[in-house]
Coordinates of C-alpha atoms in Angstrom, one line a residue:
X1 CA -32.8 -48.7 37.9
X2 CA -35.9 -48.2 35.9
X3 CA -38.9 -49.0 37.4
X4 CA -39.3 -52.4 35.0
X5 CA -37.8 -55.8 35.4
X6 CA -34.4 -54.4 33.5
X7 CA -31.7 -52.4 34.5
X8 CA -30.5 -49.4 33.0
X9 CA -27.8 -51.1 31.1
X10 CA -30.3 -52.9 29.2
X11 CA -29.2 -51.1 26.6
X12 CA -31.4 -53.5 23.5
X13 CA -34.7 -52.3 25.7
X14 CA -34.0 -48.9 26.3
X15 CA -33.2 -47.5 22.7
X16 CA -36.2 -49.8 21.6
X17 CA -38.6 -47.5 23.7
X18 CA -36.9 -44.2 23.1
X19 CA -35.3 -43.8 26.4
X20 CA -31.6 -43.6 25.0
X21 CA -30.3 -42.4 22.0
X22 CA -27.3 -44.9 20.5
X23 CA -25.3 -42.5 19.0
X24 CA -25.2 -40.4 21.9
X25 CA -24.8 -43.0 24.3
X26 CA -21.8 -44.3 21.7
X27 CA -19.8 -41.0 22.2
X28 CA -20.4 -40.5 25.9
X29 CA -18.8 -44.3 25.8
X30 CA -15.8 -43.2 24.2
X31 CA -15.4 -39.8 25.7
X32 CA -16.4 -41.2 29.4
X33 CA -15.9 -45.4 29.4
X34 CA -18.7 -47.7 29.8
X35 CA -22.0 -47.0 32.2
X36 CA -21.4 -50.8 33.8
X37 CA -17.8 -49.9 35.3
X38 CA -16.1 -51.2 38.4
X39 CA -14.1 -49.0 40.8
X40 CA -10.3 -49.5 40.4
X41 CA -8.1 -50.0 43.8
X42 CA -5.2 -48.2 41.8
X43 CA -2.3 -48.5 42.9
X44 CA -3.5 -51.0 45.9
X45 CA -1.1 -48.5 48.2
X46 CA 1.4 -45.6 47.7
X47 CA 4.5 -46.8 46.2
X48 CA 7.5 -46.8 48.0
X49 CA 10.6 -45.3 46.3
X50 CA 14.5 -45.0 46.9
X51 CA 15.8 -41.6 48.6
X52 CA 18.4 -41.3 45.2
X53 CA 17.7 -41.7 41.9
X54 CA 20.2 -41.6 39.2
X55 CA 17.6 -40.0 36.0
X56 CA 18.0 -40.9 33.1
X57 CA 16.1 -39.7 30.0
X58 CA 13.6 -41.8 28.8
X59 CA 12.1 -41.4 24.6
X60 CA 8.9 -43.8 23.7
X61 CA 8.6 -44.5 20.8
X62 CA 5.2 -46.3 19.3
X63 CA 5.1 -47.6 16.3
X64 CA 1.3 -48.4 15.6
X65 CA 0.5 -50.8 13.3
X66 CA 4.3 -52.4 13.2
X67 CA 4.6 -56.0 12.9
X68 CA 7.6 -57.7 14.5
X69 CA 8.5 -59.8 11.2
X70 CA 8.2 -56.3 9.1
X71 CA 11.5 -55.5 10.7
X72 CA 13.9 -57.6 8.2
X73 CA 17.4 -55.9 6.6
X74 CA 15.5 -56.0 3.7
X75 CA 12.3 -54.6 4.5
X76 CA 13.2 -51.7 7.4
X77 CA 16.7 -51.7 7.5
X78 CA 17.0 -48.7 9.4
X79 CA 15.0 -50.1 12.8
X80 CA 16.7 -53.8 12.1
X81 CA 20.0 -52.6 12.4
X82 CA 18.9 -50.8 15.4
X83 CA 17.3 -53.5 16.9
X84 CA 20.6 -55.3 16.6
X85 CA 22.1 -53.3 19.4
X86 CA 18.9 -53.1 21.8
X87 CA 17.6 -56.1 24.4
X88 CA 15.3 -57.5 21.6
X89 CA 11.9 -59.4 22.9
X90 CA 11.0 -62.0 20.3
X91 CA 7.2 -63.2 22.4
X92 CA 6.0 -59.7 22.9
X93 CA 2.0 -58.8 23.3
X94 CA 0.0 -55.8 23.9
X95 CA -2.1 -55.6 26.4
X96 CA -5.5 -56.0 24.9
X97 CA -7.1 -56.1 21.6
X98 CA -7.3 -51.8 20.7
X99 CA -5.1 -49.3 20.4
X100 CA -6.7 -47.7 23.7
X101 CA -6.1 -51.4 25.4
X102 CA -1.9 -51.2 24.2
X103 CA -2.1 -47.6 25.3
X104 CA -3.0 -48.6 28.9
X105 CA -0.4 -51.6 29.1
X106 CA 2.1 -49.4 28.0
X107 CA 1.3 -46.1 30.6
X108 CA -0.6 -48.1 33.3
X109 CA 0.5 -51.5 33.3
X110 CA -2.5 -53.2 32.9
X111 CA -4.6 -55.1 30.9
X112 CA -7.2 -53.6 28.8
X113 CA -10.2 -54.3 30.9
X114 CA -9.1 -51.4 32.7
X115 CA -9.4 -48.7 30.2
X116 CA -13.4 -48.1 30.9
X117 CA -12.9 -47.4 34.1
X118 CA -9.3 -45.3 34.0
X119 CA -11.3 -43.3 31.2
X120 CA -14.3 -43.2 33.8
X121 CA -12.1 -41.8 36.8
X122 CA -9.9 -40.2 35.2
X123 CA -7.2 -42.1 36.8
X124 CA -3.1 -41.0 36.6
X125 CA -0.8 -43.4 35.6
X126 CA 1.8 -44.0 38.6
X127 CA 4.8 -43.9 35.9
X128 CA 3.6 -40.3 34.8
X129 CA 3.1 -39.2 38.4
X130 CA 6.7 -40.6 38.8
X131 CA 8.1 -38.3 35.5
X132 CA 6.5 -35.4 37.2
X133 CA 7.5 -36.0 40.6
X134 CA 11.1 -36.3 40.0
X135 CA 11.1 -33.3 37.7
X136 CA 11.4 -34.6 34.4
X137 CA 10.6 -32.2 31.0
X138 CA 7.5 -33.7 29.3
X139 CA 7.9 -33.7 25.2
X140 CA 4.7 -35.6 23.6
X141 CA 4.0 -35.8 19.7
X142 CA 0.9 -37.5 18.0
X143 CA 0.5 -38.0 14.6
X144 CA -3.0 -37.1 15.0
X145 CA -2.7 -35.1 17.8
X146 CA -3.3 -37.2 20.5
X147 CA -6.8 -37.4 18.9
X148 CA -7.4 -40.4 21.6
X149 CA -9.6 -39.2 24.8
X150 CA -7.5 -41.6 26.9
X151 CA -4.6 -39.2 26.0
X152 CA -6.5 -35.8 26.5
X153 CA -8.6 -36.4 29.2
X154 CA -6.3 -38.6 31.6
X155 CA -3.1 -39.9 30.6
X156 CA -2.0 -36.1 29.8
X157 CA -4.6 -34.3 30.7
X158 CA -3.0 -30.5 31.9
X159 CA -0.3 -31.0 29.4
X160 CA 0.2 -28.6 26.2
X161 CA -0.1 -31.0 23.3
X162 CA 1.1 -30.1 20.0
X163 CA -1.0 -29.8 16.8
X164 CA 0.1 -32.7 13.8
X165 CA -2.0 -34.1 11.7
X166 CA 0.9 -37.0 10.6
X167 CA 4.1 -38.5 11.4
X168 CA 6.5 -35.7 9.4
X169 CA 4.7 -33.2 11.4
X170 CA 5.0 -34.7 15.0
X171 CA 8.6 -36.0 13.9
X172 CA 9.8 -32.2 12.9
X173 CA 8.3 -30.9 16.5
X174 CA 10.2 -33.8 18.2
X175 CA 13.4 -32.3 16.4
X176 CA 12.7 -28.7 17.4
X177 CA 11.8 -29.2 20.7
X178 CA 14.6 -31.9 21.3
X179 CA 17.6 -29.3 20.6
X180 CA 16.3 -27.0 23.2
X181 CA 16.0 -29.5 26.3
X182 CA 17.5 -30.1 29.9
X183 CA 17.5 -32.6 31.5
X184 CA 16.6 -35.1 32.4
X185 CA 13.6 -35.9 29.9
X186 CA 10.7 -37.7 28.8
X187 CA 9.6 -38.2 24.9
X188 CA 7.0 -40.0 23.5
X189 CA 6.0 -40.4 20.2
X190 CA 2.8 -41.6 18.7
X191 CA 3.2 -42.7 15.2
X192 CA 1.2 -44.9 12.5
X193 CA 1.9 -47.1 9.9
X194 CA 1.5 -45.0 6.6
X195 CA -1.4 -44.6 5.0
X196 CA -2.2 -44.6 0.8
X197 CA 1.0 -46.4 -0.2
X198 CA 1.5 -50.0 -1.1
X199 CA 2.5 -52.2 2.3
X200 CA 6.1 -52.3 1.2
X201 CA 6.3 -48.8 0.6
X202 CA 4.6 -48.0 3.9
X203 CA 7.1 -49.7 5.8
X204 CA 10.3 -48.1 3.6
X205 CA 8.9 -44.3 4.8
X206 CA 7.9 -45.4 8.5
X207 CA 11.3 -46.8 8.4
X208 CA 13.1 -43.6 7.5
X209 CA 10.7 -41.8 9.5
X210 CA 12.3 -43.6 12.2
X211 CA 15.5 -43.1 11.2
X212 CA 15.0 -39.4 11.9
X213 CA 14.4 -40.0 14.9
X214 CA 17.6 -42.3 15.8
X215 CA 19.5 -39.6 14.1
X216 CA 18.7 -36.7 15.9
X217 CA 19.2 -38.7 19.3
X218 CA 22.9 -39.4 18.0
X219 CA 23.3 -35.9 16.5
X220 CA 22.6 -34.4 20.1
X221 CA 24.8 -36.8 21.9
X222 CA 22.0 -38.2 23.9
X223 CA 22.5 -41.6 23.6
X224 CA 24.7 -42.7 26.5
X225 CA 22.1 -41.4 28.8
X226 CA 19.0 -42.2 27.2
X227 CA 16.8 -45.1 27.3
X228 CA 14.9 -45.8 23.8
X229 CA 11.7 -47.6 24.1
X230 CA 10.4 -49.0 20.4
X231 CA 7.1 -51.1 20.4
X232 CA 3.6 -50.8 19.0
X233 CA 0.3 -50.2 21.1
X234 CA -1.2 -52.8 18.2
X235 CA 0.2 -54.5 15.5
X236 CA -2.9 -55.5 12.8
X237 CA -5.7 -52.6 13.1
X238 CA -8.5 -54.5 11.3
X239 CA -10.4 -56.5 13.7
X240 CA -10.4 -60.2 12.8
X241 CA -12.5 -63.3 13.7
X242 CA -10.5 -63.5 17.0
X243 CA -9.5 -60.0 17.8
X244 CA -7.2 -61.0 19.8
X245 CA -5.1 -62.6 17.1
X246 CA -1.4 -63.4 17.6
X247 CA -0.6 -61.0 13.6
X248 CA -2.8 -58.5 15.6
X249 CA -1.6 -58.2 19.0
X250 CA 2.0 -59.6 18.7
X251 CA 4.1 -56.5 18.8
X252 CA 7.6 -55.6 18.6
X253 CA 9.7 -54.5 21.7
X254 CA 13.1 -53.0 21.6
X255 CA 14.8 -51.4 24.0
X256 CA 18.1 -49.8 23.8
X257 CA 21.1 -49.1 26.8
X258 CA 23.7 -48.1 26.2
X259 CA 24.1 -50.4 23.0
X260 CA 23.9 -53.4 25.5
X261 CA 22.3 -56.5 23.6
X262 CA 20.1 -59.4 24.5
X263 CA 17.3 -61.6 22.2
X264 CA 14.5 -62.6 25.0
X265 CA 12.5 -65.8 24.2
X266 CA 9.8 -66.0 26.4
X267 CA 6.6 -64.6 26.6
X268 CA 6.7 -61.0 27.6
X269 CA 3.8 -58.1 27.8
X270 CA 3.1 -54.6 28.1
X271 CA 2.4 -55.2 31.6
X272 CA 5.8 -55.4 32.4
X273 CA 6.9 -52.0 30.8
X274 CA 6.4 -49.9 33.4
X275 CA 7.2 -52.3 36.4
X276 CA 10.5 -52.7 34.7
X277 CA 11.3 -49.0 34.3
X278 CA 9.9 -47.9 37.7
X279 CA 12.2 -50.7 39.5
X280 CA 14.9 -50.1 37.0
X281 CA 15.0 -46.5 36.6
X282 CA 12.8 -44.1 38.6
X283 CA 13.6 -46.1 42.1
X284 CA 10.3 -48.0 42.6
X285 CA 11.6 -50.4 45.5
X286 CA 7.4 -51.6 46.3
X287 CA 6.5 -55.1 45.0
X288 CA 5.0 -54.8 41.6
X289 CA 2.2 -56.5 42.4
X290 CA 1.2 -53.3 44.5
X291 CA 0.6 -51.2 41.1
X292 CA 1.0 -53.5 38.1
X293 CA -0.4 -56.6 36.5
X294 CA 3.3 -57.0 35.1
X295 CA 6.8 -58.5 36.1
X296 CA 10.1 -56.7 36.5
X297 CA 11.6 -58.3 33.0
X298 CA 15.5 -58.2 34.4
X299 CA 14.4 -60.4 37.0
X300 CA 14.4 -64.0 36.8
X301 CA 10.4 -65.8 36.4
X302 CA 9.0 -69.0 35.4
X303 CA 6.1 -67.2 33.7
X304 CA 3.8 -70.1 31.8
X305 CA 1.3 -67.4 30.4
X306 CA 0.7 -63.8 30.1
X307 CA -3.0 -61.7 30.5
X308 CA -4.2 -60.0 27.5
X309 CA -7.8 -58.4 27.9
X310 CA -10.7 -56.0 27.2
X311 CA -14.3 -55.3 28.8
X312 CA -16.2 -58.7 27.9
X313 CA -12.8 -61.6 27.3
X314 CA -9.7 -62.3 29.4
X315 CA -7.5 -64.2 27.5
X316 CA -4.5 -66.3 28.6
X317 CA -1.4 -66.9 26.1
X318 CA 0.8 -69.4 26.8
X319 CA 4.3 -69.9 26.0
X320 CA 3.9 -71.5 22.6
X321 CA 1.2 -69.1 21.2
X322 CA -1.7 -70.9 22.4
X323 CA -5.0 -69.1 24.1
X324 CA -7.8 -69.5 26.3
X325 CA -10.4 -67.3 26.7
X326 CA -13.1 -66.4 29.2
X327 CA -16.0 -63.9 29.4
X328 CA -17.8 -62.4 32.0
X329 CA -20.6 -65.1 32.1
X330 CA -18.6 -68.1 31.9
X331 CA -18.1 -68.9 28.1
X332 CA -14.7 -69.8 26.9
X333 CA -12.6 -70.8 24.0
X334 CA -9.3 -72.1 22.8
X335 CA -7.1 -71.2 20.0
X336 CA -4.4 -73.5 19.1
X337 CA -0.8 -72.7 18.4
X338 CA -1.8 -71.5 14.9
X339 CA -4.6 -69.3 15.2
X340 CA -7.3 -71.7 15.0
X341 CA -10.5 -72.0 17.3
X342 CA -10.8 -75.6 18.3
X343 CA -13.8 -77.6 19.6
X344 CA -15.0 -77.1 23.5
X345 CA -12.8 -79.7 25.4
X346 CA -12.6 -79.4 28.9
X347 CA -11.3 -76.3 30.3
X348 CA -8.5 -75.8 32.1
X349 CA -10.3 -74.6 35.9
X350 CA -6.8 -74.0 37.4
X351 CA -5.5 -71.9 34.6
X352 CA -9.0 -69.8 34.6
X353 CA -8.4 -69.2 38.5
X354 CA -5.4 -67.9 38.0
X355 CA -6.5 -65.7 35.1
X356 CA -9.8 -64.0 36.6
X357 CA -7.8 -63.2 40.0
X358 CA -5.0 -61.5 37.8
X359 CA -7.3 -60.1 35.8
X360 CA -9.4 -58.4 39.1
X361 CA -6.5 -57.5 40.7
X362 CA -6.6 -53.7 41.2
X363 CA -10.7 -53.9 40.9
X364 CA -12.4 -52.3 44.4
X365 CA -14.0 -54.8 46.4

């Protein structure tokens, strides 16, 4: 601390007197993660895992910036016809309110809180750990070229990642480096809704951008070993009065098997992407508890409400849409089943229990 009554996070005081410079202290924050971190307890022990694992080649696909109702027959027929023959989840959120929040759901398993501190200790994601341990080829495209830090500096940090500065690009590197691999595999793609076109022409080309993609799986005969992923880290990228919005962090989830087919109604999160494919595929045999804020989602739950977070709010969302949130000091809100902030009314203490212990779950006492 400072020798004055305020600590050093007393940010308001410190640029007022000269003592830190905002714009610097801005990048450091999105290079390094906030000064005002915890220390994560990630995973809370080693993971246990079966002696035999029958692998399986895995291809992620993220859509950024997809809505789920964009994918009509008429709009995107391409990805609707696709997600005709996939386990289709109809409730699906992201993870918190950013792309960097989604990002951690989908790689870590956890809420967005998280990301500061990840970002801050560089933390590995146990799924990627798992891809490496069992041997798998690593094949990772950006449409930006993985411009993110979270990307460079953790989640693939030692990996060769490819130039591409949009989706053609990173789609056409996908294809050439797709014909030449063993297996088994792992593929992600990071793609974004198109830019400089109207909105239904951006969704006709990310459509058949797509449909490139589903192509060259099929042309290579991949498909009846391969396990196809489709979602979006985020699915409105302007921040709104409440950025954590149901049209901005309700995203799509598909998943294709083997052309096996199943609509799932309730609630469901990017938590539960990796405890499902570690359980599922890469012979995770811990509890999930042990390294995810997620459930296993072809196991049977009761689930009443899913966590959805960043550094300041945890949020609740129940069943029907509605959402309570919390902040660090106490304050909270509700947001009824259409969007709209109501007037204080008592909260609900059990449900904020619940929500805060999830929510610190893999923080270091």
């Amino acid at each position: 601390n400072y020798p004055l009554s305020y600590p050093m996070t007393a940010r308001t005081f410190l640029e007022k007197h000269g003592l830190v410079d905002r714009s610097q202290l801005e990048q450091q924050i999105e290079e390094s993660g906030r000064l005002d971190n915890f220390y994560l307890q990630y995973p809370k022990v080693s993971i246990e895992f079966k002696n035999t694992v029958n692998k399986v080649n895995i291809v992620l696909v993220n859509l950024s910036g997809l809505q789920p109702e964009a994918i009509t027959a008429e709009t995107m027929p391409q990805l609707y016809q696709f997600s005709q023959d996939t386990y289709r989840f109809t409730q699906h959120y992201s993870s918190g309110h950013s792309i960097n929040s989604g990002i951690v759901g989908l790689f870590y398993g956890l809420s967005g809180r998280y990301f500061d501190a990840i970002l801050s200790e560089k933390k590995p994601s146990v799924f990627v750990e798992r891809l490496k341990a069992l041997d798998y080829r690593f094949g990772l495209f950006s449409h930006n070229g993985f411009n993110e830090p979270l990307y460079r500096r953790v989640l693939f940090a030692g990996f060769k990642l490819p130039k591409s500065r949009n989706n053609d690009e990173a789609i056409a590197q996908w294809n050439q480096w797709l014909t030449k691999q063993q297996q088994p595999f792992f593929s992600y793609l990071d793609l974004s809704t198109p830019t400089g076109l109207d909105p239904t022409s951006a969704l006709t080309q990310f459509d058949q951008q797509f449909s490139e993609i589903w192509a060259q799986l099929v042309l290579q005969g991949q498909l009846h070993k391969t396990l196809v992923i489709v979602t979006a880290d985020l699915a409105y990228a302007t921040m709104m009065e409440n950025s954590f919005d149901r049209k901005r962090i309700q995203v799509p989830l598909m998943v294709y098997w083997q052309g096996d087919r199943q609509v799932y109604n309730n609630i469901s999160s990017h938590l539960d992407l990796v405890p499902t494919v570690m359980s599922r595929f890469l012979g995770a045999s811990s509890p999930v508890s042990d390294y995810s804020q997620g459930i296993d989602l072809t196991s049977q739950n009761d689930r009443k409400w899913l966590l959805s977070s960043n550094y300041k709010w945890n949020v609740a969302i129940l069943s029907e849409g509605e959402q309570y949130h919390i902040d660090r000091k106490g304050e909270y809100h509700y947001y009824n089943v259409f969007g709209q902030k109501q007037a204080e009314t008592r909260p609900p203490l059990a449900l904020f229990l619940q929500l805060i212990q999830q929510s610190n779950q893999f923080i270091e006492n």
